[in-house]
CSV table of C-alpha atoms in Angstrom, one decimal:
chain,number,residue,atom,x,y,z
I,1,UNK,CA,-40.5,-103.0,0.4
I,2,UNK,CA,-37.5,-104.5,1.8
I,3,UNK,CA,-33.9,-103.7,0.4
I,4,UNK,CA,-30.8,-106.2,1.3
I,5,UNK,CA,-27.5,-105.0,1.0
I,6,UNK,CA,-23.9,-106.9,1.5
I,7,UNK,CA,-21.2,-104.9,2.1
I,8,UNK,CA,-17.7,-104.8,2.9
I,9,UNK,CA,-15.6,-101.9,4.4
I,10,UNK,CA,-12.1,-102.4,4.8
I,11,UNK,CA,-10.5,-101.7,8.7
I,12,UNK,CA,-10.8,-98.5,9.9
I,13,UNK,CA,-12.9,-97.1,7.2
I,14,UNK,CA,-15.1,-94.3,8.7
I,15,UNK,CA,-17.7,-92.5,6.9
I,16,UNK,CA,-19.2,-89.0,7.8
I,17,UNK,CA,-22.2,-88.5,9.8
I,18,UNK,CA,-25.4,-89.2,7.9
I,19,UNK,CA,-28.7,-89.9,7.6
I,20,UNK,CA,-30.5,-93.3,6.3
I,21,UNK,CA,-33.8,-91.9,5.9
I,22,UNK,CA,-35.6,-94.9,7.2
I,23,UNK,CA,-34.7,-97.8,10.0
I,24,UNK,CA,-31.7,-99.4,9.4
I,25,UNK,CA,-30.7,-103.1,11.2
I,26,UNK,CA,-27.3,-103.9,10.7
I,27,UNK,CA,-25.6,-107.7,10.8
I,28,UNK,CA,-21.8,-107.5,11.7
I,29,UNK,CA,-21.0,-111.2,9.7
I,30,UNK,CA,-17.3,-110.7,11.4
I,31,UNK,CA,-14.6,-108.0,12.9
I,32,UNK,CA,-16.7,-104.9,14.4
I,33,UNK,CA,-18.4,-101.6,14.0
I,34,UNK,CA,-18.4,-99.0,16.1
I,35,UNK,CA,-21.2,-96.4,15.4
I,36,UNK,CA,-21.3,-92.7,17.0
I,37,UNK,CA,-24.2,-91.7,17.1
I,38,UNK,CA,-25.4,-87.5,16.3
I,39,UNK,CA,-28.8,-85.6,16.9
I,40,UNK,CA,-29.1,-82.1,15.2
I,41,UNK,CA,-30.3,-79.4,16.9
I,42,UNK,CA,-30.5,-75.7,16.0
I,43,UNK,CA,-26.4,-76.0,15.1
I,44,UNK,CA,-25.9,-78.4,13.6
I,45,UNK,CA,-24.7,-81.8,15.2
I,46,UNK,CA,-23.9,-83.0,18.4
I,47,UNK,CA,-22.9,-86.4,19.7
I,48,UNK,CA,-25.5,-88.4,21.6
C-alpha cells in the first residue's frame, strides 16, 4: 500500500514527539523543517 499526503503547517508550528509507525519520506515543496529526532529507552525519551 502506499498513502500520499499534502500538508501544510503554518511557520513555526511544532508538534510533540511521536511515532509514524512505519517509514516515513518527507518532500519540503518550499520554507523548511527542522526535525529533532528522540529514541526511548527505559525513561522515556531522549534526544538523538
Amino acid at each position: 500500500d502506499l498513502s500520499l499526503l499534502k500538508v501544510r503547517f503554518p511557520p513555526g508550528r511544532r508538534t510533540p514527539p511521536h511515532d509514524h509507525g512505519t517509514w516515513a519520506t518527507i518532500l519540503v515543496f518550499s520554507g523548511t523543517e527542522k526535525n529533532t529526532l528522540y529514541r526511548a529507552d527505559g525513561e522515556g525519551l531522549r534526544r538523538v
